[in-house]
PDB file of C-alpha atoms in Angstrom:
ATOM      1  CA  UNK A1434     -77.087  47.101 -37.258  1.00 93.00           C
ATOM      2  CA  UNK A1435     -73.883  47.888 -35.363  1.00 95.00           C
ATOM      3  CA  UNK A1436     -72.048  45.424 -33.102  1.00 96.00           C
ATOM      4  CA  UNK A1437     -69.736  46.732 -30.381  1.00 97.00           C
ATOM      5  CA  UNK A1438     -67.517  44.455 -28.288  1.00 97.00           C
ATOM      6  CA  UNK A1439     -64.957  44.966 -25.551  1.00 97.00           C
ATOM      7  CA  UNK A1440     -62.955  43.127 -22.892  1.00 98.00           C
ATOM      8  CA  UNK A1441     -61.583  44.382 -19.592  1.00 98.00           C
ATOM      9  CA  UNK A1442     -59.640  42.776 -16.763  1.00 98.00           C
ATOM     10  CA  UNK A1443     -60.335  43.674 -13.138  1.00 98.00           C
ATOM     11  CA  UNK A1444     -57.452  42.972 -10.748  1.00 97.00           C
ATOM     12  CA  UNK A1445     -59.866  41.562  -8.195  1.00 97.00           C
ATOM     13  CA  UNK A1446     -61.308  38.069  -7.548  1.00 97.00           C
ATOM     14  CA  UNK A1447     -64.580  37.127  -9.229  1.00 97.00           C
ATOM     15  CA  UNK A1448     -66.549  37.123  -5.957  1.00 96.00           C
ATOM     16  CA  UNK A1449     -65.565  40.723  -5.277  1.00 96.00           C
ATOM     17  CA  UNK A1450     -66.332  41.939  -8.794  1.00 97.00           C
ATOM     18  CA  UNK A1451     -69.683  40.113  -8.938  1.00 97.00           C
ATOM     19  CA  UNK A1452     -70.734  41.673  -5.635  1.00 95.00           C
ATOM     20  CA  UNK A1453     -69.709  45.100  -6.920  1.00 96.00           C
ATOM     21  CA  UNK A1454     -71.682  44.581 -10.144  1.00 96.00           C
ATOM     22  CA  UNK A1455     -74.821  44.008  -8.061  1.00 93.00           C
ATOM     23  CA  UNK A1456     -74.196  47.192  -6.103  1.00 94.00           C
ATOM     24  CA  UNK A1457     -73.107  49.256  -9.093  1.00 94.00           C
ATOM     25  CA  UNK A1458     -76.021  51.713  -8.961  1.00 93.00           C
ATOM     26  CA  UNK A1459     -76.232  54.435  -7.851  1.00 90.00           C
ATOM     27  CA  UNK A1460     -72.729  55.728  -8.459  1.00 94.00           C
ATOM     28  CA  UNK A1461     -71.226  59.125  -9.356  1.00 94.00           C
ATOM     29  CA  UNK A1462     -69.828  57.845 -12.667  1.00 93.00           C
ATOM     30  CA  UNK A1463     -73.240  56.873 -14.101  1.00 90.00           C
ATOM     31  CA  UNK A1464     -75.647  59.556 -12.821  1.00 90.00           C
ATOM     32  CA  UNK A1465     -77.982  58.878 -15.756  1.00 88.00           C
ATOM     33  CA  UNK A1466     -79.228  55.707 -14.011  1.00 92.00           C
ATOM     34  CA  UNK A1467     -81.846  57.137 -11.673  1.00 91.00           C
ATOM     35  CA  UNK A1468     -83.618  53.977 -10.479  1.00 93.00           C
ATOM     36  CA  UNK A1469     -83.246  50.199 -10.131  1.00 96.00           C
ATOM     37  CA  UNK A1470     -86.231  47.980  -9.282  1.00 97.00           C
ATOM     38  CA  UNK A1471     -86.053  44.214  -8.727  1.00 97.00           C
ATOM     39  CA  UNK A1472     -89.030  42.605 -10.477  1.00 98.00           C
ATOM     40  CA  UNK A1473     -88.151  38.961  -9.831  1.00 98.00           C
ATOM     41  CA  UNK A1474     -85.421  36.919  -8.156  1.00 97.00           C
ATOM     42  CA  UNK A1475     -85.165  33.165  -7.694  1.00 97.00           C
ATOM     43  CA  UNK A1476     -82.672  30.315  -7.277  1.00 97.00           C
ATOM     44  CA  UNK A1477     -83.126  27.311  -9.558  1.00 97.00           C
ATOM     45  CA  UNK A1478     -82.448  23.647  -8.761  1.00 97.00           C
ATOM     46  CA  UNK A1479     -78.840  23.975  -9.896  1.00 96.00           C
ATOM     47  CA  UNK A1480     -78.190  26.789  -7.439  1.00 96.00           C
ATOM     48  CA  UNK A1481     -78.101  29.539 -10.071  1.00 97.00           C
ATOM     49  CA  UNK A1482     -79.502  32.937  -9.122  1.00 97.00           C
ATOM     50  CA  UNK A1483     -81.888  34.409 -11.708  1.00 98.00           C
ATOM     51  CA  UNK A1484     -82.854  38.078 -11.449  1.00 98.00           C
ATOM     52  CA  UNK A1485     -84.986  40.481 -13.463  1.00 98.00           C
ATOM     53  CA  UNK A1486     -84.491  44.192 -12.845  1.00 98.00           C
ATOM     54  CA  UNK A1487     -85.953  47.353 -14.355  1.00 97.00           C
ATOM     55  CA  UNK A1488     -83.498  50.224 -14.774  1.00 96.00           C
ATOM     56  CA  UNK A1489     -84.661  53.814 -15.173  1.00 95.00           C
ATOM     57  CA  UNK A1490     -82.210  56.007 -17.063  1.00 90.00           C
ATOM     58  CA  UNK A1491     -82.167  59.538 -18.399  1.00 81.00           C
ATOM     59  CA  UNK A1492     -82.309  59.428 -22.192  1.00 63.00           C
ATOM     60  CA  UNK A1493     -79.705  62.205 -22.577  1.00 55.00           C
ATOM     61  CA  UNK A1494     -79.639  62.496 -26.372  1.00 55.00           C
ATOM     62  CA  UNK A1495     -77.576  65.272 -27.841  1.00 54.00           C
ATOM     63  CA  UNK A1496     -79.341  68.007 -29.796  1.00 55.00           C
ATOM     64  CA  UNK A1497     -77.646  66.840 -33.007  1.00 54.00           C
ATOM     65  CA  UNK A1498     -79.079  63.321 -32.778  1.00 57.00           C
ATOM     66  CA  UNK A1499     -82.537  64.610 -31.906  1.00 57.00           C
ATOM     67  CA  UNK A1500     -82.764  66.223 -35.341  1.00 60.00           C
ATOM     68  CA  UNK A1501     -82.913  62.758 -36.944  1.00 60.00           C
ATOM     69  CA  UNK A1502     -85.413  61.117 -34.590  1.00 62.00           C
ATOM     70  CA  UNK A1503     -89.230  61.043 -34.815  1.00 58.00           C
ATOM     71  CA  UNK A1504     -91.028  63.602 -32.672  1.00 48.00           C
ATOM     72  CA  UNK A1505     -92.635  60.739 -30.675  1.00 50.00           C
ATOM     73  CA  UNK A1506     -89.222  59.956 -29.176  1.00 52.00           C
ATOM     74  CA  UNK A1507     -88.567  63.447 -27.877  1.00 49.00           C
ATOM     75  CA  UNK A1508     -91.411  63.786 -25.404  1.00 54.00           C
ATOM     76  CA  UNK A1509     -89.760  62.306 -22.300  1.00 61.00           C
ATOM     77  CA  UNK A1510     -86.342  62.139 -20.736  1.00 70.00           C
ATOM     78  CA  UNK A1511     -86.669  58.755 -18.995  1.00 82.00           C
ATOM     79  CA  UNK A1512     -85.821  55.480 -20.704  1.00 86.00           C
ATOM     80  CA  UNK A1513     -86.576  52.069 -19.200  1.00 92.00           C
ATOM     81  CA  UNK A1514     -84.271  49.088 -19.593  1.00 95.00           C
ATOM     82  CA  UNK A1515     -85.075  45.454 -18.831  1.00 98.00           C
ATOM     83  CA  UNK A1516     -82.175  43.456 -17.390  1.00 98.00           C
ATOM     84  CA  UNK A1517     -82.025  39.678 -16.889  1.00 98.00           C
ATOM     85  CA  UNK A1518     -79.071  38.112 -15.112  1.00 98.00           C
ATOM     86  CA  UNK A1519     -77.871  34.650 -14.131  1.00 98.00           C
ATOM     87  CA  UNK A1520     -75.216  34.028 -11.492  1.00 98.00           C
ATOM     88  CA  UNK A1521     -73.636  30.576 -11.316  1.00 98.00           C
ATOM     89  CA  UNK A1522     -71.628  30.440  -8.055  1.00 96.00           C
ATOM     90  CA  UNK A1523     -70.236  26.982  -8.856  1.00 96.00           C
ATOM     91  CA  UNK A1524     -68.794  27.898 -12.272  1.00 96.00           C
ATOM     92  CA  UNK A1525     -68.224  31.492 -11.131  1.00 97.00           C
ATOM     93  CA  UNK A1526     -69.980  33.188 -13.998  1.00 98.00           C
ATOM     94  CA  UNK A1527     -72.279  36.184 -13.981  1.00 98.00           C
ATOM     95  CA  UNK A1528     -74.159  37.022 -17.178  1.00 98.00           C
ATOM     96  CA  UNK A1529     -76.267  40.181 -17.473  1.00 98.00           C
ATOM     97  CA  UNK A1530     -78.411  40.811 -20.566  1.00 98.00           C
ATOM     98  CA  UNK A1531     -80.318  44.042 -21.058  1.00 97.00           C
ATOM     99  CA  UNK A1532     -82.519  45.637 -23.696  1.00 96.00           C
ATOM    100  CA  UNK A1533     -84.282  48.976 -23.862  1.00 92.00           C
ATOM    101  CA  UNK A1534     -88.060  49.037 -23.549  1.00 92.00           C
ATOM    102  CA  UNK A1535     -88.550  52.703 -24.384  1.00 85.00           C
ATOM    103  CA  UNK A1536     -88.465  53.716 -28.067  1.00 81.00           C
ATOM    104  CA  UNK A1537     -87.801  50.093 -29.044  1.00 85.00           C
ATOM    105  CA  UNK A1538     -89.738  50.596 -32.312  1.00 84.00           C
ATOM    106  CA  UNK A1539     -87.030  52.981 -33.453  1.00 84.00           C
ATOM    107  CA  UNK A1540     -83.892  52.111 -31.485  1.00 87.00           C
ATOM    108  CA  UNK A1541     -82.880  48.819 -29.899  1.00 92.00           C
ATOM    109  CA  UNK A1542     -79.766  48.250 -27.821  1.00 94.00           C
ATOM    110  CA  UNK A1543     -79.215  44.652 -26.724  1.00 97.00           C
ATOM    111  CA  UNK A1544     -76.276  44.357 -24.367  1.00 98.00           C
ATOM    112  CA  UNK A1545     -74.601  41.336 -22.786  1.00 98.00           C
ATOM    113  CA  UNK A1546     -72.006  41.452 -19.999  1.00 98.00           C
ATOM    114  CA  UNK A1547     -70.174  38.359 -18.779  1.00 98.00           C
ATOM    115  CA  UNK A1548     -68.024  38.292 -15.646  1.00 98.00           C
ATOM    116  CA  UNK A1549     -65.815  35.234 -15.133  1.00 98.00           C
ATOM    117  CA  UNK A1550     -62.436  34.409 -13.585  1.00 98.00           C
ATOM    118  CA  UNK A1551     -59.582  35.353 -15.878  1.00 98.00           C
ATOM    119  CA  UNK A1552     -58.308  32.204 -17.613  1.00 96.00           C
ATOM    120  CA  UNK A1553     -54.614  33.035 -17.133  1.00 97.00           C
ATOM    121  CA  UNK A1554     -54.330  35.730 -14.453  1.00 97.00           C
ATOM    122  CA  UNK A1555     -54.811  34.655 -10.837  1.00 95.00           C
ATOM    123  CA  UNK A1556     -57.248  36.591  -8.642  1.00 96.00           C
ATOM    124  CA  UNK A1557     -58.458  38.595 -11.649  1.00 98.00           C
ATOM    125  CA  UNK A1558     -61.824  38.819 -13.376  1.00 98.00           C
ATOM    126  CA  UNK A1559     -62.476  39.088 -17.107  1.00 98.00           C
ATOM    127  CA  UNK A1560     -65.406  41.214 -18.242  1.00 98.00           C
ATOM    128  CA  UNK A1561     -66.646  40.619 -21.791  1.00 98.00           C
ATOM    129  CA  UNK A1562     -69.161  43.097 -23.211  1.00 98.00           C
ATOM    130  CA  UNK A1563     -71.189  43.037 -26.398  1.00 98.00           C
ATOM    131  CA  UNK A1564     -73.838  45.453 -27.619  1.00 97.00           C
ATOM    132  CA  UNK A1565     -75.993  45.180 -30.740  1.00 98.00           C
ATOM    133  CA  UNK A1566     -77.377  48.563 -31.812  1.00 96.00           C
ATOM    134  CA  UNK A1567     -80.166  48.846 -34.372  1.00 95.00           C
ATOM    135  CA  UNK A1568     -81.781  52.096 -35.520  1.00 91.00           C
ATOM    136  CA  UNK A1569     -84.961  51.689 -37.579  1.00 87.00           C
ATOM    137  CA  UNK A1570     -87.246  53.976 -39.515  1.00 81.00           C
ATOM    138  CA  UNK A1571     -85.064  57.103 -39.456  1.00 78.00           C
ATOM    139  CA  UNK A1572     -82.634  58.690 -41.884  1.00 77.00           C
ATOM    140  CA  UNK A1573     -78.892  58.055 -41.620  1.00 82.00           C
ATOM    141  CA  UNK A1574     -79.543  55.027 -39.415  1.00 87.00           C
ATOM    142  CA  UNK A1575     -76.053  53.570 -39.925  1.00 90.00           C
ATOM    143  CA  UNK A1576     -74.450  56.869 -38.929  1.00 87.00           C
ATOM    144  CA  UNK A1577     -76.623  57.126 -35.811  1.00 87.00           C
ATOM    145  CA  UNK A1578     -75.735  53.538 -34.871  1.00 92.00           C
ATOM    146  CA  UNK A1579     -72.039  54.456 -34.994  1.00 92.00           C
ATOM    147  CA  UNK A1580     -72.638  57.473 -32.779  1.00 88.00           C
ATOM    148  CA  UNK A1581     -74.521  55.330 -30.288  1.00 88.00           C
ATOM    149  CA  UNK A1582     -71.731  52.729 -30.329  1.00 93.00           C
ATOM    150  CA  UNK A1583     -69.238  55.459 -29.402  1.00 91.00           C
ATOM    151  CA  UNK A1584     -71.562  56.544 -26.602  1.00 88.00           C
ATOM    152  CA  UNK A1585     -71.807  52.965 -25.314  1.00 92.00           C
ATOM    153  CA  UNK A1586     -68.020  52.709 -25.354  1.00 93.00           C
ATOM    154  CA  UNK A1587     -67.738  55.835 -23.215  1.00 91.00           C
ATOM    155  CA  UNK A1588     -70.410  54.601 -20.819  1.00 91.00           C
ATOM    156  CA  UNK A1589     -68.636  51.233 -20.570  1.00 94.00           C
ATOM    157  CA  UNK A1590     -65.479  52.984 -19.381  1.00 95.00           C
ATOM    158  CA  UNK A1591     -67.513  54.840 -16.778  1.00 95.00           C
ATOM    159  CA  UNK A1592     -69.124  51.554 -15.760  1.00 95.00           C
ATOM    160  CA  UNK A1593     -65.728  49.971 -15.131  1.00 97.00           C
ATOM    161  CA  UNK A1594     -64.720  52.968 -13.051  1.00 97.00           C
ATOM    162  CA  UNK A1595     -67.971  52.536 -11.124  1.00 97.00           C
ATOM    163  CA  UNK A1596     -67.120  48.888 -10.383  1.00 97.00           C
ATOM    164  CA  UNK A1597     -63.749  49.980  -8.976  1.00 97.00           C
ATOM    165  CA  UNK A1598     -65.510  52.674  -6.950  1.00 97.00           C
ATOM    166  CA  UNK A1599     -67.942  50.160  -5.455  1.00 96.00           C
ATOM    167  CA  UNK A1600     -65.086  47.751  -4.674  1.00 96.00           C
ATOM    168  CA  UNK A1601     -63.385  50.599  -2.815  1.00 95.00           C
ATOM    169  CA  UNK A1602     -66.571  51.106  -0.800  1.00 93.00           C
ATOM    170  CA  UNK A1603     -66.782  47.383  -0.038  1.00 92.00           C
ATOM    171  CA  UNK A1604     -63.164  47.339   1.163  1.00 91.00           C
ATOM    172  CA  UNK A1605     -63.845  50.317   3.422  1.00 90.00           C
ATOM    173  CA  UNK A1606     -66.924  48.575   4.852  1.00 86.00           C
ATOM    174  CA  UNK A1607     -64.897  45.429   5.541  1.00 78.00           C
ATOM    175  CA  UNK A1608     -62.171  47.477   7.231  1.00 84.00           C
ATOM    176  CA  UNK A1609     -64.747  49.291   9.360  1.00 80.00           C
ATOM    177  CA  UNK A1610     -66.363  46.006  10.391  1.00 79.00           C
ATOM    178  CA  UNK A1611     -62.966  44.565  11.287  1.00 73.00           C
ATOM    179  CA  UNK A1612     -62.150  47.658  13.349  1.00 73.00           C
ATOM    180  CA  UNK A1613     -65.531  47.479  15.098  1.00 76.00           C
ATOM    181  CA  UNK A1614     -65.018  43.795  15.869  1.00 70.00           C
ATOM    182  CA  UNK A1615     -61.518  44.506  17.142  1.00 69.00           C
ATOM    183  CA  UNK A1616     -62.798  47.311  19.357  1.00 69.00           C
ATOM    184  CA  UNK A1617     -65.618  45.093  20.634  1.00 64.00           C
ATOM    185  CA  UNK A1618     -63.201  42.307  21.508  1.00 70.00           C
ATOM    186  CA  UNK A1619     -60.996  44.785  23.372  1.00 61.00           C
ATOM    187  CA  UNK A1620     -63.993  45.993  25.386  1.00 60.00           C
ATOM    188  CA  UNK A1621     -64.892  42.401  26.258  1.00 68.00           C
ATOM    189  CA  UNK A1622     -61.295  41.642  27.262  1.00 68.00           C
ATOM    190  CA  UNK A1623     -61.100  44.780  29.417  1.00 60.00           C
ATOM    191  CA  UNK A1624     -64.376  43.914  31.136  1.00 66.00           C
ATOM    192  CA  UNK A1625     -63.226  40.363  31.823  1.00 65.00           C
ATOM    193  CA  UNK A1626     -60.003  41.669  33.329  1.00 64.00           C
ATOM    194  CA  UNK A1627     -61.955  44.035  35.568  1.00 64.00           C
ATOM    195  CA  UNK A1628     -64.294  41.256  36.685  1.00 63.00           C
ATOM    196  CA  UNK A1629     -61.322  38.974  37.392  1.00 63.00           C
ATOM    197  CA  UNK A1630     -59.540  41.730  39.324  1.00 56.00           C
ATOM    198  CA  UNK A1631     -62.647  42.533  41.373  1.00 62.00           C
ATOM    199  CA  UNK A1632     -63.215  38.868  42.155  1.00 60.00           C
ATOM    200  CA  UNK A1633     -59.633  38.473  43.396  1.00 56.00           C
ATOM    201  CA  UNK A1634     -59.950  41.623  45.505  1.00 59.00           C
ATOM    202  CA  UNK A1635     -63.167  40.427  47.126  1.00 58.00           C
ATOM    203  CA  UNK A1636     -61.591  37.056  47.870  1.00 59.00           C
ATOM    204  CA  UNK A1637     -58.712  38.725  49.706  1.00 57.00           C
TER     205      UNK A1637
END
């Protein structure tokens, strides 16, 4: 068993980061995630949002690792991951827990991500990640677990970049909406001025 942990600070408020985490896929940084399906979503009596999603990812094992794995694991390229999440808007916490469903008899990756306001930095969000990797029934399991931990670390960096990318998209959408609203208000003002002018002209 191999345990990998990491922390990262986003220079954005929790609400923004949590929204970006929901909209993380698809993104150009993690092209291996090819599908996201919502299986269940509900709000409990305490106002917490519970969600269950199924993620479809491309397995993407290197040829070196494939030499150590049973032939049963090499037939397909798609791996399915079950993700459960809980969002507490009052405490401002978002916890996402995922585990692989495919090849779970040989490899298990249990990951937990927690987004919460940074305890000391204003308008920042602290992301805490933990992954437990277990390889069973194959040779050099400890070595393979270390390789997979390095792969998870690289993917985590890409995931953080993806969050920033989504936040950039959200900011652009907000700016576009503000510009549209501003343009709409100008049109309304111009029309009111025309109506007022025409009314005064008719009165004269």
